[in-house]
Structure formats: C-alpha cells, structure tokens
PDB file of C-alpha atoms in Angstrom:
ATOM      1  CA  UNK A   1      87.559  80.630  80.302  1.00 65.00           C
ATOM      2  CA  UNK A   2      87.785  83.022  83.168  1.00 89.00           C
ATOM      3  CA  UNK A   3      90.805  83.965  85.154  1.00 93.00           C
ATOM      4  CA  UNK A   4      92.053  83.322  88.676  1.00 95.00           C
ATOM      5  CA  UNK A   5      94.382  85.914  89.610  1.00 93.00           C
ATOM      6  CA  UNK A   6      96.964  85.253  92.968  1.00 93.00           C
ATOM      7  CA  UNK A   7      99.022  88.325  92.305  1.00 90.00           C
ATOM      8  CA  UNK A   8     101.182  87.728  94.924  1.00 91.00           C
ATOM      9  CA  UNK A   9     103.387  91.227  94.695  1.00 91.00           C
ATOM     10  CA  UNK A  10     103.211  94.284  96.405  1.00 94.00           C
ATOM     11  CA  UNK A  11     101.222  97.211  94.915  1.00 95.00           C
ATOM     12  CA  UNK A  12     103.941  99.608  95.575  1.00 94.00           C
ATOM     13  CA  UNK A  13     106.666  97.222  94.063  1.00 92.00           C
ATOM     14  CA  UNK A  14     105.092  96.797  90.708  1.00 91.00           C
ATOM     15  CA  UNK A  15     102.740  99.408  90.213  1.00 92.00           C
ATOM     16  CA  UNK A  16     102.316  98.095  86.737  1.00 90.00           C
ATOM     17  CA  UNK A  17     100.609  94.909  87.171  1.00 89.00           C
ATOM     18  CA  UNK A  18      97.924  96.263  89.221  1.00 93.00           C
ATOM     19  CA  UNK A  19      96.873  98.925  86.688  1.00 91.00           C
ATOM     20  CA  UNK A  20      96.744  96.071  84.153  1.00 89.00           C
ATOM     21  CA  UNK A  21      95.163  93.521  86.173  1.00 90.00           C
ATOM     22  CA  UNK A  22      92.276  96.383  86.634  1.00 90.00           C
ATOM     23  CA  UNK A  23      92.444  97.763  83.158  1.00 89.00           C
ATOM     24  CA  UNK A  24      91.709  93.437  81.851  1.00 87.00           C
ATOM     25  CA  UNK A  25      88.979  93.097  84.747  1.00 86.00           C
ATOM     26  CA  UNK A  26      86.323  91.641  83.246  1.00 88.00           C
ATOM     27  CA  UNK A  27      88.562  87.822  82.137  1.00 88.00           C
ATOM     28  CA  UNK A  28      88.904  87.769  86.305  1.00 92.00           C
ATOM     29  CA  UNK A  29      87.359  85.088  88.272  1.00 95.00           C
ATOM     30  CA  UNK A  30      88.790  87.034  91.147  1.00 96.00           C
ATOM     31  CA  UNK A  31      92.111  88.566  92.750  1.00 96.00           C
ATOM     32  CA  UNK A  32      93.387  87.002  95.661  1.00 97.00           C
ATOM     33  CA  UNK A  33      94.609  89.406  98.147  1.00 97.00           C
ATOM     34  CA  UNK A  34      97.633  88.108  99.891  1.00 97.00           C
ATOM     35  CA  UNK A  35      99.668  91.415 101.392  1.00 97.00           C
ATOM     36  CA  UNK A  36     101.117  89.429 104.453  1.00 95.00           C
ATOM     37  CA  UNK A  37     100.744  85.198 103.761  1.00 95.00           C
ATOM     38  CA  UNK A  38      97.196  86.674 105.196  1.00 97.00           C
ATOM     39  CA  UNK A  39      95.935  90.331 105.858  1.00 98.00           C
ATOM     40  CA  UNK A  40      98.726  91.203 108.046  1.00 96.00           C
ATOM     41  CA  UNK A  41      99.125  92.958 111.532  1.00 96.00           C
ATOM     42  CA  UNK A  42      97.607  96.202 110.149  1.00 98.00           C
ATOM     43  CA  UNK A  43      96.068  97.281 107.207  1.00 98.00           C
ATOM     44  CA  UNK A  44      98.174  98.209 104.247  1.00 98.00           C
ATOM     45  CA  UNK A  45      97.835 101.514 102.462  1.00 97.00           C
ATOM     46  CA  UNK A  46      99.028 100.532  99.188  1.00 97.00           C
ATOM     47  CA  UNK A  47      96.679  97.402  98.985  1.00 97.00           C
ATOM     48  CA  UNK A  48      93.424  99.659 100.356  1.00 97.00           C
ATOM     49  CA  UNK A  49      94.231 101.401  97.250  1.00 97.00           C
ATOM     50  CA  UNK A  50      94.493  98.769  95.024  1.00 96.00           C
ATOM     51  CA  UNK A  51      91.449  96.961  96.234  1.00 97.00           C
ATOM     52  CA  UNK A  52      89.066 100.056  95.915  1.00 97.00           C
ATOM     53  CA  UNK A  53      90.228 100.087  92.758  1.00 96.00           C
ATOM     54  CA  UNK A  54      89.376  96.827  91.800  1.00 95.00           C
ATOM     55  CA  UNK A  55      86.729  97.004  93.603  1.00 95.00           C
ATOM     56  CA  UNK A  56      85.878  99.661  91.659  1.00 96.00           C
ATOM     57  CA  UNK A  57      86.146  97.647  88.409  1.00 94.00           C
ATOM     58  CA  UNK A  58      83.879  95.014  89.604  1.00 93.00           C
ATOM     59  CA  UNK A  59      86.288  92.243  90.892  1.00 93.00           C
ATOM     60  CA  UNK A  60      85.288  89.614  93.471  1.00 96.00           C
ATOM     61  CA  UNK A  61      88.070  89.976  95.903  1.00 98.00           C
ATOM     62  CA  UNK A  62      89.416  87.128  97.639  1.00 98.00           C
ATOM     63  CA  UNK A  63      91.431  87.654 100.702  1.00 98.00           C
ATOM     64  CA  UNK A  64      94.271  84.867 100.964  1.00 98.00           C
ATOM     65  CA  UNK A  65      93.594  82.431 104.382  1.00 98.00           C
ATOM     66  CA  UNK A  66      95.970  79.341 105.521  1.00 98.00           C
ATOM     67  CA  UNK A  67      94.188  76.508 107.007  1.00 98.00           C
ATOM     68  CA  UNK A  68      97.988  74.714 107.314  1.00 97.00           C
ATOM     69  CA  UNK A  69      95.876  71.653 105.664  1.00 96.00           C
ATOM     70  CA  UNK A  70      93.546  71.409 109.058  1.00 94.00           C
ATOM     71  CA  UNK A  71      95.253  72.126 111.775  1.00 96.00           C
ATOM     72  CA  UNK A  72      94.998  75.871 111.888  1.00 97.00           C
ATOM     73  CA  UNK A  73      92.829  77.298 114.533  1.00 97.00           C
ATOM     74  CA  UNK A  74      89.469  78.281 113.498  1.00 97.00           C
ATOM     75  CA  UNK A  75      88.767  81.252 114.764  1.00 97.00           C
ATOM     76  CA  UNK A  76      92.620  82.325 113.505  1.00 98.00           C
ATOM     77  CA  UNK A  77      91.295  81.475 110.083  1.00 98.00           C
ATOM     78  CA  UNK A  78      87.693  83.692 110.675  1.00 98.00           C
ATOM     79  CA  UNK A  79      89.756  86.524 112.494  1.00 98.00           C
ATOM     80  CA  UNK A  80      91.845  86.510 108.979  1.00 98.00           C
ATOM     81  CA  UNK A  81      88.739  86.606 106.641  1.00 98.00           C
ATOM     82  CA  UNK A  82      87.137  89.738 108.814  1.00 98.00           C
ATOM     83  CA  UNK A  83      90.158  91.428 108.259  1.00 98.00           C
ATOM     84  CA  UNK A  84      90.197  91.578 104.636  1.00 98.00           C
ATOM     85  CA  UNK A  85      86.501  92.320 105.020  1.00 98.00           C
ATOM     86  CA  UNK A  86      87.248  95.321 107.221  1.00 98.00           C
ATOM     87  CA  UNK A  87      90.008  96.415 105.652  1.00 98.00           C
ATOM     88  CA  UNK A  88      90.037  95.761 102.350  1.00 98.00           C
ATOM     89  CA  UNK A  89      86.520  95.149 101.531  1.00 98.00           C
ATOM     90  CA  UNK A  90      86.875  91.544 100.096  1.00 98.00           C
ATOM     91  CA  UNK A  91      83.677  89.658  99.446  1.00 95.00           C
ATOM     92  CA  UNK A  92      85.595  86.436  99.126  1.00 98.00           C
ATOM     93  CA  UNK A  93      88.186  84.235 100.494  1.00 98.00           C
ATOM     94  CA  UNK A  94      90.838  81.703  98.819  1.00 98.00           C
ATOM     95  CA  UNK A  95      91.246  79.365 101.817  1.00 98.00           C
ATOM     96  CA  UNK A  96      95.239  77.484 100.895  1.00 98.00           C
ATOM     97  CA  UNK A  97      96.587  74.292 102.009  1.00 97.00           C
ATOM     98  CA  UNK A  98      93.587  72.403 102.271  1.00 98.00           C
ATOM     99  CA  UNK A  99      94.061  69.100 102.825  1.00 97.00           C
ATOM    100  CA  UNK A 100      92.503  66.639 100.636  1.00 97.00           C
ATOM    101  CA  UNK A 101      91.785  63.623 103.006  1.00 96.00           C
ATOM    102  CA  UNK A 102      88.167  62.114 103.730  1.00 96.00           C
ATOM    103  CA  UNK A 103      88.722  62.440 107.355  1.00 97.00           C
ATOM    104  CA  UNK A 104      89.264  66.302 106.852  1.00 97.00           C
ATOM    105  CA  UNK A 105      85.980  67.298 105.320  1.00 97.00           C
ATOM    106  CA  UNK A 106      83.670  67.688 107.505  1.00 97.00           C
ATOM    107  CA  UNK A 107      86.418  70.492 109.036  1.00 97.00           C
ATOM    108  CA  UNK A 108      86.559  72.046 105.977  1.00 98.00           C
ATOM    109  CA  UNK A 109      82.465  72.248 106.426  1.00 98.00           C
ATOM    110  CA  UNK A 110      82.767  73.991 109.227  1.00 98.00           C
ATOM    111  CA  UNK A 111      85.085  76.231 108.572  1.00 98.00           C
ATOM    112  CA  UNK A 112      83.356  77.038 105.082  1.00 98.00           C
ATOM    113  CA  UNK A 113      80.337  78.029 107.012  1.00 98.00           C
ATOM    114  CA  UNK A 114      82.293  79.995 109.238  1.00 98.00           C
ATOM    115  CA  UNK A 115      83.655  82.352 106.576  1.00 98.00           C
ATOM    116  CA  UNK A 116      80.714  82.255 104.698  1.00 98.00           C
ATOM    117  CA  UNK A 117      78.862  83.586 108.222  1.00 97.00           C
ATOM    118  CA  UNK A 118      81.731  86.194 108.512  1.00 96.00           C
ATOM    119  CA  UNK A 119      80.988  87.671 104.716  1.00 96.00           C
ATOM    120  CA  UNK A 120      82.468  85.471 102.372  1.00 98.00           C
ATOM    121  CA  UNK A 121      80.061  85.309  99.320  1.00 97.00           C
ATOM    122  CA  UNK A 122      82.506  83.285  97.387  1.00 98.00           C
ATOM    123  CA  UNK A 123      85.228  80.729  99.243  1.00 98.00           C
ATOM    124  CA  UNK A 124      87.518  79.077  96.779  1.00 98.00           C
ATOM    125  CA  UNK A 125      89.592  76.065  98.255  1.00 98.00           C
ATOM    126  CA  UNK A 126      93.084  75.104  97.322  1.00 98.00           C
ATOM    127  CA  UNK A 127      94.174  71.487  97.945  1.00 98.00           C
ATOM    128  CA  UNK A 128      96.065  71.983  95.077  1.00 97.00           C
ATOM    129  CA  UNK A 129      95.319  68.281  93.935  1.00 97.00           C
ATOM    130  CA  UNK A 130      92.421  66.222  93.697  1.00 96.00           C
ATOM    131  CA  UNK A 131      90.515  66.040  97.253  1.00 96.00           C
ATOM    132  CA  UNK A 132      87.788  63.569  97.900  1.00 95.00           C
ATOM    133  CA  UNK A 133      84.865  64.646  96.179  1.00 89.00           C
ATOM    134  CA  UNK A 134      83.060  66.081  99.076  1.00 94.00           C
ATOM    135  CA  UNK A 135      85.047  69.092  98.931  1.00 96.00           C
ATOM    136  CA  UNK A 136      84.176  70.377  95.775  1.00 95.00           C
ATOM    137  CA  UNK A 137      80.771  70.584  97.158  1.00 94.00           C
ATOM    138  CA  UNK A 138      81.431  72.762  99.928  1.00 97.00           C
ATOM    139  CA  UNK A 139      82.931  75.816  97.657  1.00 96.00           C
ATOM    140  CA  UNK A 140      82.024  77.912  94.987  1.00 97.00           C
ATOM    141  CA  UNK A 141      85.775  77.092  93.187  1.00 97.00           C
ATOM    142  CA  UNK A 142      88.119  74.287  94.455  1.00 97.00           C
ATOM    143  CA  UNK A 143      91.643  74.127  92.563  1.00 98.00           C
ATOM    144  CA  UNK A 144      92.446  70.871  91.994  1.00 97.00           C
ATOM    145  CA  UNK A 145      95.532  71.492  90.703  1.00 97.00           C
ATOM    146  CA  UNK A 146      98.671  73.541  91.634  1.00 97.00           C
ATOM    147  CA  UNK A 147     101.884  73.086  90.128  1.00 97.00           C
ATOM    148  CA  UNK A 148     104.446  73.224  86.954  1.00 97.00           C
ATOM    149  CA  UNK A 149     103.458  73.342  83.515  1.00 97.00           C
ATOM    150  CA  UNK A 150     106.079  70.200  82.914  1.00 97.00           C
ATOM    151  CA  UNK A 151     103.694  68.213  85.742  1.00 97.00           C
ATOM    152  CA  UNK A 152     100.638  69.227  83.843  1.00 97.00           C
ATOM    153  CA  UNK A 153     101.485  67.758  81.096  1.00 95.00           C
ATOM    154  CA  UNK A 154     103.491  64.922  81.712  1.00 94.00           C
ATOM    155  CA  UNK A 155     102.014  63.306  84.944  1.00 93.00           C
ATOM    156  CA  UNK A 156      98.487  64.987  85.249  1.00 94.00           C
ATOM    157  CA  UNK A 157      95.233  62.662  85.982  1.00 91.00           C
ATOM    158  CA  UNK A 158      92.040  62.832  87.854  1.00 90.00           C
ATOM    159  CA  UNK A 159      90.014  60.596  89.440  1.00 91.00           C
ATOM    160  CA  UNK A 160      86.552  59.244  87.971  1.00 88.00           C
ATOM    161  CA  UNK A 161      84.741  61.923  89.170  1.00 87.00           C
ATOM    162  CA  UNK A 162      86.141  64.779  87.677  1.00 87.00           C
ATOM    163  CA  UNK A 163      86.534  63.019  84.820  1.00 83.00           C
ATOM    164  CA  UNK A 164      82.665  62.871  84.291  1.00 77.00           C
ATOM    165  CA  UNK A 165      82.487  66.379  84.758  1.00 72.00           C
ATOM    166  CA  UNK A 166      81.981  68.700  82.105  1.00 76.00           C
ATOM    167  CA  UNK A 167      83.870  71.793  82.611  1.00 82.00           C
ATOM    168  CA  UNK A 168      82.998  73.460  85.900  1.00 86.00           C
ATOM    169  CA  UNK A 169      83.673  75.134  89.397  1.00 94.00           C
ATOM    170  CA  UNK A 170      87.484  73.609  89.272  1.00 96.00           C
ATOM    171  CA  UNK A 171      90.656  75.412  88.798  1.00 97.00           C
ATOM    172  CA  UNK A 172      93.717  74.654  87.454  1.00 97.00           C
ATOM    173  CA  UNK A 173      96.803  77.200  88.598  1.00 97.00           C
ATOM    174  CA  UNK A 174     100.277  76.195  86.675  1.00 97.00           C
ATOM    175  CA  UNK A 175     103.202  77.854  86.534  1.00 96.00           C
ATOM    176  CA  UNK A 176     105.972  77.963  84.420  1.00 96.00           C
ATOM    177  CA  UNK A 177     104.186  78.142  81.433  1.00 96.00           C
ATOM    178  CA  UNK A 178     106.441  79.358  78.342  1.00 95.00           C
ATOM    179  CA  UNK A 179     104.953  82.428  77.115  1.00 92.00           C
ATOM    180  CA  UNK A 180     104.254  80.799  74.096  1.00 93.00           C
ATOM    181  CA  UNK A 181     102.252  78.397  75.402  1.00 94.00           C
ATOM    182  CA  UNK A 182      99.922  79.979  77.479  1.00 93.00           C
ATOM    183  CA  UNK A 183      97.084  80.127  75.129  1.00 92.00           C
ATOM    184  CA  UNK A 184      97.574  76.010  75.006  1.00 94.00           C
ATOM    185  CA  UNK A 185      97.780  76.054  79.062  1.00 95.00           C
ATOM    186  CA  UNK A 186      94.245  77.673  78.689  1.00 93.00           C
ATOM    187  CA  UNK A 187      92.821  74.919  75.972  1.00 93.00           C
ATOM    188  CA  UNK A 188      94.193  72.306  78.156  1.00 95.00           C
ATOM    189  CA  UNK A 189      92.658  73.670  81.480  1.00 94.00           C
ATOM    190  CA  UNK A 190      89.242  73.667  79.746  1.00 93.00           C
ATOM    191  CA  UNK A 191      89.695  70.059  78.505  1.00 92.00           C
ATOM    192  CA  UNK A 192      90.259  68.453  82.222  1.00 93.00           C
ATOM    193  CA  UNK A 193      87.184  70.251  83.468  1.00 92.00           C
ATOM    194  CA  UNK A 194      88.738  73.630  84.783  1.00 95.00           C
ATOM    195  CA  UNK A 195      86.091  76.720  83.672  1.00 94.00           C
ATOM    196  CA  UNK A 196      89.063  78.798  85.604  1.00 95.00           C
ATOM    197  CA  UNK A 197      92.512  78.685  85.388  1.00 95.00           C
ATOM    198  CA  UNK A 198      95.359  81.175  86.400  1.00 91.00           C
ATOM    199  CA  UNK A 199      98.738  79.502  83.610  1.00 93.00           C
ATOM    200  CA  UNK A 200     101.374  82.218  84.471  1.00 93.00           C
ATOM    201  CA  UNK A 201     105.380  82.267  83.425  1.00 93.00           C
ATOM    202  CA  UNK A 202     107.048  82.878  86.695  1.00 92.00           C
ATOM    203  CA  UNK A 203     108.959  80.213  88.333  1.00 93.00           C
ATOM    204  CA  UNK A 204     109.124  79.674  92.360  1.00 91.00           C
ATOM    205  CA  UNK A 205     109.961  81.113  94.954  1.00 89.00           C
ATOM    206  CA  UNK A 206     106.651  83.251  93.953  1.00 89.00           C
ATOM    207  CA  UNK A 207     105.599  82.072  90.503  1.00 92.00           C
ATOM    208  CA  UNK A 208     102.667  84.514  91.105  1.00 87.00           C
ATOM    209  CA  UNK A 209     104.550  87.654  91.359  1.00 84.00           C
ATOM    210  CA  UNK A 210     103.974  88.529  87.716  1.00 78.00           C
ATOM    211  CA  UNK A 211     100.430  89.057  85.656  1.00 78.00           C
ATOM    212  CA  UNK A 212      99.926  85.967  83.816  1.00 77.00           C
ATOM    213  CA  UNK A 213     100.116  86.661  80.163  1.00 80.00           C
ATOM    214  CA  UNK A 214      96.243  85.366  79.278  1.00 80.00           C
ATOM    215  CA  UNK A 215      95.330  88.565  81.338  1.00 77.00           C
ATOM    216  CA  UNK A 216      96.189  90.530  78.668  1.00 68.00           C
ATOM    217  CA  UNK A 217      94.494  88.645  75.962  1.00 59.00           C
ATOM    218  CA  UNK A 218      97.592  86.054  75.281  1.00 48.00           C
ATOM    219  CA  UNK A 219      94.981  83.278  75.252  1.00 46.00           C
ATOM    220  CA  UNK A 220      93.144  84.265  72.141  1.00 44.00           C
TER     221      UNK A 220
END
C-alpha cells in the first residue's frame, strides 16, 4: 500500500512535517502541492524549498488544480498546472472537485489531455465518490472516496465495477481516523480496491494539515 499525501500546511508553519514527509519518501504515491487552493499569485519561497527537496527524494509532485466539478475555465485550470511546473517543478497534478456525472466525461477528457500536454506525467482525479466508470480510465489515480472514517465504515459501497476490481489505480482519502486505527484504515483501503490511500487523524476545517500517521510506519 502506497501513500497519497495532501499536506495541506504551510512549510514555514510546520517545518516538521515536511522533513518527515521527505525523510518516509519512498511509502509516497505523491505530495500534492496546494500553497494557495492552487499555485498562487506568485511563487512561494518556502514551498520552492520544500519541493526541491522532495524532489530531491524522488517524489512525484502533484500540484493541487480545481475544476469546481466542470465549470472551471480550461485554460484557468492549464494556466494553474504550468505554474506548479514552472515554479515548483511538479510532474503531476491532483485535479479536485471533479464531478462524477456521465455527461461530464468527455470534459474531463479534454482537460486530462490538456494537462497531460502542459507536463503532467501523472493526473490523479478527485470526485471524491464513485464517478461513472469512464473516468477512471482517463487518469493514472482517481479517488473514489473522500470523507470520515465513521462514513467509511458505516455507509461505504461501490458500484459493480469497482467491485470486480482487484486492487488498483483507486484511492481512498479518510479522515478522522483514530490513531489507533490507522493501520486498520490501511487493511480496509486495500480490501475495496484502493492500492493508495492517504487515512490521516485530523478533523475539518483542514483534516490534511497534519502527516498521516501510516507515513511514519503506523500501518505495519
């Protein structure tokens, strides 16, 4: 099981993390970058640093894009994904709010191609829920679910198709996960067909402003 990581803190606010998150590289899928809900007006000095050093430590990048579930421009979305290529080097991006309708996909298509022609090598999609099954095709990852740990395991289900699927390019991010049961979070991922996960502890506003404890070897 390999990790997706949205570390959605500052660099210079928890110092910390980082140098853990890059110290327990190699159980990363990949880091989203996220320093502004996108790159942001400008580039950030603390997160240059941070992503050389990740970069450094041979993690695939992702830089964080909202498609607003369709209706964001395009070219916005493109102009966001060769800014984290420009200034932060990322070889990937995690494109959020997808929407998961049929009438959506072949959108998503284009815009997949778009940011694939712009540099992205990997493009993970978030619908955050089961889309129709054309989706999953487009993307190297889709996460197909994105939500509390009591959700996942009181009201999760999947349609047929991922249920015939052994596990694969899906991703399950949950959050509040007791510490304690992180390592289960993991097992249970695996089980419904995720080959990534990212189970962290925090709570919203930002559940992802903490490392998740399976970084560090909690899930073993």
């Amino acid at each position: 099981m390999t990790l997706l990581i949205p570390l959605y803190v500052h660099p210079a606010e928890d110092p910390g993390a980082w140098h853990r998150l890059i110290a327990s590289a190699d159980r990363a899928y990949g880091v989203v970058l996220n320093p502004a809900s996108g790159p942001g007006p400008a580039p950030d000095p603390a997160f240059t640093t941070a992503a050389e050093a990740l970069r450094a430590a041979g993690v695939r990048l992702l830089g964080y894009v909202d498609t607003d579930y369709g209706t964001r421009d395009r070219a916005d979305a493109v102009d966001d994904m060769r800014r984290y290529r420009e200034w932060y080097g990322a070889d990937g991006c995690f494109l959020d709010q997808v929407t998961t309708a049929p009438e959506g996909l072949a959108d998503c298509r284009r815009l997949v191609r778009a940011v694939r022609r712009c540099g992205a090598r990997t493009v993970v999609l978030n619908p955050g829920a089961h889309p129709a099954p054309g989706y999953v095709r487009l993307a190297d990852l889709t996460v197909t679910f994105e939500g509390p740990w009591s959700t996942y395991v009181s009201a999760f289900s999947r349609p047929s198709w991922a249920a015939r699927r052994s596990p694969g390019p899906l991703c399950h991010l949950v959050y509040g996960v007791p510490e304690a049961l992180v390592p289960l979070a993991v097992r249970t991922a695996h089980r419904r067909g995720a080959a990534v996960c990212g189970p962290v502890t925090g709570e919203p506003p930002n559940p992802w402003a903490a490392l998740t404890p399976a970084l560090t070897g909690a899930q073993r």
